[in-house]
Coordinates of C-alpha atoms in Angstrom, one line a residue:
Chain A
X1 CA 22.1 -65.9 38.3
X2 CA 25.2 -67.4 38.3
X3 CA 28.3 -65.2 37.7
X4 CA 29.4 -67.3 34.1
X5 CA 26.1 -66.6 33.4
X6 CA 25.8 -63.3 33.7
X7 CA 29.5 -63.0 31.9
X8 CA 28.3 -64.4 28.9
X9 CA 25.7 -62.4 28.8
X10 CA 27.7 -59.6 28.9
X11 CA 30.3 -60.9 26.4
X12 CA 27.1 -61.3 24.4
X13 CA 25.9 -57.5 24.7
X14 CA 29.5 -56.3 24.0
X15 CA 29.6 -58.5 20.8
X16 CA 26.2 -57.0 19.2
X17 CA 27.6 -53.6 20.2
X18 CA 31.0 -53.8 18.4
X19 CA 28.9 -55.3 15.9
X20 CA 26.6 -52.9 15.7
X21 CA 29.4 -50.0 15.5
X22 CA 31.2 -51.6 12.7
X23 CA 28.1 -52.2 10.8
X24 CA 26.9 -48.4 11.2
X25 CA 30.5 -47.4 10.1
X26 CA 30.1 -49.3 7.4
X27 CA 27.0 -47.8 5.9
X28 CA 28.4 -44.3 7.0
X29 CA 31.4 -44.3 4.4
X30 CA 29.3 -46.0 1.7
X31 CA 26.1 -43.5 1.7
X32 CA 27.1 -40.8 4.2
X33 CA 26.1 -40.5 7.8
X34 CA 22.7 -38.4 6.7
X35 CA 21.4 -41.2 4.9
X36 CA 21.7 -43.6 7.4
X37 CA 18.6 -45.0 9.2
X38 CA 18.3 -47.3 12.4
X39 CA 17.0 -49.9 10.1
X40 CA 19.7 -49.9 7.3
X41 CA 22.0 -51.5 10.8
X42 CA 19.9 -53.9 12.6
X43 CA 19.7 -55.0 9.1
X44 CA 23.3 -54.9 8.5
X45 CA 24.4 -56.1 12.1
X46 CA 21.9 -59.1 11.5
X47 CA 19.7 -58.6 14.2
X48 CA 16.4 -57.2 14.5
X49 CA 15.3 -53.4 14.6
X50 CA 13.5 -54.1 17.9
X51 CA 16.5 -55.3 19.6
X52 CA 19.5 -52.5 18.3
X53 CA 16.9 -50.2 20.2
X54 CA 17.4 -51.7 23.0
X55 CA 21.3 -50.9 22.9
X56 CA 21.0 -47.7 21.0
X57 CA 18.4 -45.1 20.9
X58 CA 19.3 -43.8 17.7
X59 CA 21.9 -43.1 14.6
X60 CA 24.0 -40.6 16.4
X61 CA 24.5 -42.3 19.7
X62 CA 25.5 -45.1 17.5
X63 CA 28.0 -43.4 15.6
X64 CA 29.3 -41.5 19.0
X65 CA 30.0 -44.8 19.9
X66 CA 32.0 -45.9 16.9
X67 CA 34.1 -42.4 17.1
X68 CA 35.0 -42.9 21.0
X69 CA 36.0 -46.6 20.4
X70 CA 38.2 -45.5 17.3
X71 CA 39.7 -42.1 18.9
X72 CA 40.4 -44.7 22.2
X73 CA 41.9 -47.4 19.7
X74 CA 44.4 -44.7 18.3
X75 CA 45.4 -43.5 21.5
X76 CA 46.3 -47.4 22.5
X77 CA 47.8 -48.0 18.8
X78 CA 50.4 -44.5 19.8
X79 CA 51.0 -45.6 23.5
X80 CA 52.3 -49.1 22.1
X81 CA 54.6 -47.4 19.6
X82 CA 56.3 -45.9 22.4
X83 CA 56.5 -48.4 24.6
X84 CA 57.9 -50.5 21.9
X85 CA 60.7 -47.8 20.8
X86 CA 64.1 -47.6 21.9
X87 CA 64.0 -44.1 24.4
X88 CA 66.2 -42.5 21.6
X89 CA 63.7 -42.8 18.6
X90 CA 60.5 -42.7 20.6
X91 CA 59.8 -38.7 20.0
X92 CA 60.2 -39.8 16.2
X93 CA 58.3 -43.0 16.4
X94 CA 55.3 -41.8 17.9
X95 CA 55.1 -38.4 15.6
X96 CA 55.5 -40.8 12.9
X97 CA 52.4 -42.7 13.7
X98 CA 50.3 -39.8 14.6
X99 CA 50.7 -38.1 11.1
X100 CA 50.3 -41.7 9.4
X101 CA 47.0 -42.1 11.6
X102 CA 45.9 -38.7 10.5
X103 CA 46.7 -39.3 6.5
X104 CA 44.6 -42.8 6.7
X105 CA 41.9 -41.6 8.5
X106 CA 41.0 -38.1 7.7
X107 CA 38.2 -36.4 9.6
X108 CA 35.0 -37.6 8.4
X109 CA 32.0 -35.8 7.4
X110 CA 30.1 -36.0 10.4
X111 CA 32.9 -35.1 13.2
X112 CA 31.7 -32.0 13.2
X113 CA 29.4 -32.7 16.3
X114 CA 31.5 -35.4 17.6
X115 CA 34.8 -33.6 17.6
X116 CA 33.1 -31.0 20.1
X117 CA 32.1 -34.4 22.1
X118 CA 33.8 -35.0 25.4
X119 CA 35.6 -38.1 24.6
X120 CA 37.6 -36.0 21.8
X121 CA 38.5 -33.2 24.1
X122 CA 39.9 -35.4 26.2
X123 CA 41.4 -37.9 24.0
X124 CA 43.2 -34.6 22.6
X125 CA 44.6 -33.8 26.1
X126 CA 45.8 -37.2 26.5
X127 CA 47.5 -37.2 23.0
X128 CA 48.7 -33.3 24.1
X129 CA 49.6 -34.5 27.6
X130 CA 51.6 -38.1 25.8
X131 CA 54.0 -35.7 23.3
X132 CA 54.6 -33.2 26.2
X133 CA 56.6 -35.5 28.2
X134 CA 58.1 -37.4 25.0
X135 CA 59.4 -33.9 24.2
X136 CA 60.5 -33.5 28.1
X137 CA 62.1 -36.9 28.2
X138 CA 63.7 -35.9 24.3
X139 CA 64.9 -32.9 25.6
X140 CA 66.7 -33.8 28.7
X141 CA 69.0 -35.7 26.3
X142 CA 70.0 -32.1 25.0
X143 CA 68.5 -32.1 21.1
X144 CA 65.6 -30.3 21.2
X145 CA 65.5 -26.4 21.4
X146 CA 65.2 -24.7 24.9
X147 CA 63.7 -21.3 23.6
X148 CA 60.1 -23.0 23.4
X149 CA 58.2 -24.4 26.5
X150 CA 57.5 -28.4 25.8
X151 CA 53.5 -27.4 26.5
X152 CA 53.7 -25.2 23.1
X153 CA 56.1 -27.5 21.1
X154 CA 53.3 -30.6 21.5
X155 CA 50.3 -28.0 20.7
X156 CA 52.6 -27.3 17.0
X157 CA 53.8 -31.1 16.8
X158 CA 49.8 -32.1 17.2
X159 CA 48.9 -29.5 14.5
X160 CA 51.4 -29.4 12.2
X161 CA 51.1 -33.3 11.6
X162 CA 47.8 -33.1 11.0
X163 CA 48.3 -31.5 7.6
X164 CA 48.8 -35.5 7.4
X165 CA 45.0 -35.7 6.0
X166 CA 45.7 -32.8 3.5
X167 CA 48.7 -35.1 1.5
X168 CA 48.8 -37.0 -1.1
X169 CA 50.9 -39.8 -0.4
X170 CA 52.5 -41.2 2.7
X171 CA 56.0 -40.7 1.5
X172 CA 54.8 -36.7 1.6
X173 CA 53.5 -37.6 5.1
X174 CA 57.2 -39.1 5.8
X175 CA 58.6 -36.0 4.3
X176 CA 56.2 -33.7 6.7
X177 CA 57.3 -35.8 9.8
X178 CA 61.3 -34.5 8.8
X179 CA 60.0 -30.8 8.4
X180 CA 57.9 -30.9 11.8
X181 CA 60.7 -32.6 13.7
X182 CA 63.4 -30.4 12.6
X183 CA 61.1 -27.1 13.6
X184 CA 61.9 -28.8 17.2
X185 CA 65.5 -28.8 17.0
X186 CA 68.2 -26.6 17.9
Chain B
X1 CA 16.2 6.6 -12.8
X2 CA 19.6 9.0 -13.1
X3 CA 22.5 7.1 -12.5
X4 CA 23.3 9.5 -9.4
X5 CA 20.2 8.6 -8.0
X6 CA 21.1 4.9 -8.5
X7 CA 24.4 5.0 -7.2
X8 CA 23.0 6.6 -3.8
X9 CA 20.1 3.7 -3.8
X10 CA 23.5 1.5 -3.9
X11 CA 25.3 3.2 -1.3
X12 CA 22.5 2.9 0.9
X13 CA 21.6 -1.0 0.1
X14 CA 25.4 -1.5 1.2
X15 CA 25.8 0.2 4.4
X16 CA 22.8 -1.6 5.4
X17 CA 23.8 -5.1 4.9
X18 CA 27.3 -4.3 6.2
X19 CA 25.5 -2.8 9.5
X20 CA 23.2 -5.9 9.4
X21 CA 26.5 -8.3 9.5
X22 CA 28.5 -6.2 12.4
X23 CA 25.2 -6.4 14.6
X24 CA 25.0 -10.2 13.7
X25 CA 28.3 -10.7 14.7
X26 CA 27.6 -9.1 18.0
X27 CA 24.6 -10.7 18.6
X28 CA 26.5 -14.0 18.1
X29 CA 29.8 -13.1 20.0
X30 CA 27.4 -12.5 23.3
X31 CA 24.6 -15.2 23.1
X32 CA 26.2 -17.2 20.7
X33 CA 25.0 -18.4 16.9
X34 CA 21.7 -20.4 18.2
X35 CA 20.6 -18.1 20.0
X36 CA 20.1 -15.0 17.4
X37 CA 17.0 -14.3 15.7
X38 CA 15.7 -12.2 12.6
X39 CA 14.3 -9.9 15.2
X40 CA 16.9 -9.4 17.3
X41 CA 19.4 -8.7 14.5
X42 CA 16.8 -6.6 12.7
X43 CA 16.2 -4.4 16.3
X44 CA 20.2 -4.4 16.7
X45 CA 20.8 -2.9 13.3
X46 CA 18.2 -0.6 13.6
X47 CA 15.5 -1.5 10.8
X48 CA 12.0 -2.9 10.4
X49 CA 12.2 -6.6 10.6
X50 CA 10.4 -6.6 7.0
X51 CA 13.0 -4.8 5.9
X52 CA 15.4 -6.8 7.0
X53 CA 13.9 -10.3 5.7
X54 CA 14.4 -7.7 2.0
X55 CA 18.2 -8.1 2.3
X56 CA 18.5 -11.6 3.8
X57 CA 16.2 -14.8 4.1
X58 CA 17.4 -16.1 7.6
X59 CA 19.8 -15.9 10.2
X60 CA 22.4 -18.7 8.5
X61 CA 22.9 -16.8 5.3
X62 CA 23.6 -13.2 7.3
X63 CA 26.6 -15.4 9.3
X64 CA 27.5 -16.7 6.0
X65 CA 27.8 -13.6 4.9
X66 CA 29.1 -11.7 7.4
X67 CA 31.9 -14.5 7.6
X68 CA 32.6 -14.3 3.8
X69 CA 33.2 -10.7 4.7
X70 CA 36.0 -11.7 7.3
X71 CA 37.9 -14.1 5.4
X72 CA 38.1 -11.4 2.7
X73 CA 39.3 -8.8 4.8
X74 CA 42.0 -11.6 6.3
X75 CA 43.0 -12.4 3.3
X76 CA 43.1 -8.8 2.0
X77 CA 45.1 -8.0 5.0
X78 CA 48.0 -10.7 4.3
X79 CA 48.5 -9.8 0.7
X80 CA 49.2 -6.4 1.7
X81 CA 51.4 -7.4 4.7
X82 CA 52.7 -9.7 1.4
X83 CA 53.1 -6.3 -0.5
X84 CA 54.8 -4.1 2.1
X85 CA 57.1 -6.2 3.2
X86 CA 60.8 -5.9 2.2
X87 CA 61.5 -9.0 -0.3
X88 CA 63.9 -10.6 2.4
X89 CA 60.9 -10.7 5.3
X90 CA 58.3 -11.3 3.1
X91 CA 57.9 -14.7 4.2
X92 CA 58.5 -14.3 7.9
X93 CA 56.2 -11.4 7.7
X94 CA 52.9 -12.8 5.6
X95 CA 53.5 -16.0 8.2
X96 CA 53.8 -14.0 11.4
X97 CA 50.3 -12.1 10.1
X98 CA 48.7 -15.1 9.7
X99 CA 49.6 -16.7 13.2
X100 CA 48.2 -13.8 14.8
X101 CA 45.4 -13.4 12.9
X102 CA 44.5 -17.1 13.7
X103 CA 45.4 -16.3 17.7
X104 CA 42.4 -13.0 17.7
X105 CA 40.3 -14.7 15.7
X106 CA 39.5 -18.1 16.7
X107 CA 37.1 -20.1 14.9
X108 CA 34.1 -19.4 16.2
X109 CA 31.2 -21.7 17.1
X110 CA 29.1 -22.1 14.7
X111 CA 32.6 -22.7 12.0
X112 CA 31.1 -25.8 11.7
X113 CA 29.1 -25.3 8.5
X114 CA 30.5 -22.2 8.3
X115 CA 33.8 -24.2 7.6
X116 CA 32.6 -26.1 4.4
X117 CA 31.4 -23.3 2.4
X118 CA 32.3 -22.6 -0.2
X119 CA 34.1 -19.3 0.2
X120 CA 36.1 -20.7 3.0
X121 CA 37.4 -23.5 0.4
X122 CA 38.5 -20.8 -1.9
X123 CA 40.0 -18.9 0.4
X124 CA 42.1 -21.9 1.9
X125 CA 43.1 -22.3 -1.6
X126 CA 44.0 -19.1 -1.9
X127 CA 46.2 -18.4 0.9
X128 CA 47.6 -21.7 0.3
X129 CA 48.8 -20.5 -3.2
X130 CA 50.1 -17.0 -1.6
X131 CA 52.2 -19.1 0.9
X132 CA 53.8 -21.4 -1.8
X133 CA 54.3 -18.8 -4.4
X134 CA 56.1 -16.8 -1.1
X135 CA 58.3 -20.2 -0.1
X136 CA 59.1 -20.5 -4.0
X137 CA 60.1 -17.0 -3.9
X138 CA 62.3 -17.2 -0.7
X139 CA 64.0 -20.6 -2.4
X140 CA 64.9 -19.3 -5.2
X141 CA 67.3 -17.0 -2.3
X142 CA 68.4 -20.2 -1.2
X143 CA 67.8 -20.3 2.9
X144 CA 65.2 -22.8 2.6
X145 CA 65.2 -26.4 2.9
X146 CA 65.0 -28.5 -0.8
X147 CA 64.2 -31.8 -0.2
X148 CA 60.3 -30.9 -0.1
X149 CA 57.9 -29.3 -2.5
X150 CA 57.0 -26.2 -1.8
X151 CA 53.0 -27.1 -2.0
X152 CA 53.6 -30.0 0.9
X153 CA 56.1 -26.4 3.2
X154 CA 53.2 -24.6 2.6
X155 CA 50.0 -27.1 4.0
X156 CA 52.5 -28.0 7.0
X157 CA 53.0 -23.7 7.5
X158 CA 49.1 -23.3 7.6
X159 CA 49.0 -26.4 9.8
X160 CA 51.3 -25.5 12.1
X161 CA 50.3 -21.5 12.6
X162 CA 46.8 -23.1 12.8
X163 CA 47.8 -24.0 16.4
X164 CA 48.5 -20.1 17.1
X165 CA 44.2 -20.2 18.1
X166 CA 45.1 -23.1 21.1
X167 CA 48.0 -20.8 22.3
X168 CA 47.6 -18.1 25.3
X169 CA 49.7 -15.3 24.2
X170 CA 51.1 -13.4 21.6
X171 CA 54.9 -13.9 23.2
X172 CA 53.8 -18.1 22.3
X173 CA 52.4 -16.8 18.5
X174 CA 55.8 -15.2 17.5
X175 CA 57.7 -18.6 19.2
X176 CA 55.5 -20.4 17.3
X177 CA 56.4 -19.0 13.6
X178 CA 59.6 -19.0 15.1
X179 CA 59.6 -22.9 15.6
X180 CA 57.6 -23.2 12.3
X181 CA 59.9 -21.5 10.3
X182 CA 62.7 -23.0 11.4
X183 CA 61.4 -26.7 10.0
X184 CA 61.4 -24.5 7.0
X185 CA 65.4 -24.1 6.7
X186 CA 67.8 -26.4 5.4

């Protein structure tokens, strides 16, 4: 086949699968994920049951899916936030936007088995691995504290701010990013 | 029956669920939680496995129990810590206790369901309550910081001491309630 061919195939499959993860999300926050059947989102995706099996082979896989593609999406979303500070804020900018990710999208109910998947222990490293070296690069310019290794200030940044999901309002979360930031001062 | 009589009955009833939940534990510290059976537990403890399915119906509700048990005894622990503790270090004492406690006892596998019981929400709330009722107490001396309430300090102190279980020493634990109360201070 020719090679435009077989792209828009391929554009094709990658549409029904984003479809498909959007539609299973969908269902998963209106009835929960145990109530959630394969036919419920060829249903909702608007294709036929015989054809989502041939991208997914059941719920979970399908949800899997949806978790990696969000995790990944959040891991893009806090890369651009540094990119796009100015060097002197970026520590700030990108703790910032991890708590306000945390407090908008809480854990769900099923992450249970997905947050022991592969894709989160290593999107965890990479997010561990991304506020190391802000604090490294922070610290060089002489405001952060000494006394603590950069390693074990990112492994309290990443925990601390996620008592994002446990406020109730994002000017607490604002307030939580302050306390956090000045446990990493001098 | 004469009450003597009962009370020995009682005695007896107790030791052997608490002997049931230790050799539960152990069983699921070595082969891990989906691996123990009824029979293994009952031959670990000691007792006919009839006799054992006369105390407890399955495997789940002996780890249920036998975690209920721990979170008790951690949170037993603490308050006393809490009630030994010079007024001054009270604070710096109940959070030190906690980090470590978090650092020996990480959660363990099968925390998963475990983790939305309903003890463990009580006990969250509990311990959440001790923390903020401790932060009120150290305010009112005026070293801490006032521009935050002291139910938001007190989710971003369990947060933050939460990391103490990712950490590989106890020389990190105490520089980690060291960092985490200093976001505490003015």
């Amino acid at each position: 086949m020719p090679k435009l061919w077989n792209d828009t195939i391929e554009a094709h499959r990658n549409a029904v699968r984003a479809a498909t993860l959007d539609a299973a999300a969908d269902l998963v926050a209106e009835h929960g994920p145990a109530a959630v059947t394969m036919s419920q989102i060829a249903k909702a995706t608007g294709i036929g049951r015989a054809t989502l099996y041939k991208y997914f082979p059941d719920v979970d896989t399908i949800l899997t899916a949806w978790h990696e593609r969000q995790v990944r999406s959040h891991l893009d979303e806090l890369t651009q936030v540094r990119d796009r500070a100015d060097p002197s804020e970026r520590l700030d900018a990108v703790l910032t936007a991890y708590a306000v990710l945390s407090y908008q999208h809480p854990r769900f109910e099923l992450a249970d088995s997905l947050h022991r998947a592969a894709h989160v222990s290593q999107a965890r490293q990479h997010l561990h691995t991304l506020i190391r070296e802000l604090l490294v690069e922070a610290g060089s310019t002489g405001d952060l504290r000494t006394d603590v290794p950069a390693t074990e200030l990112a492994t309290y940044c990443l925990h601390a701010l996620g008592a994002a999901n446990a406020l109730p309002s994002k000017a607490a979360v604002h307030r939580l990013v302050a306390v956090t930031l000045s446990g990493l001062r001098r």
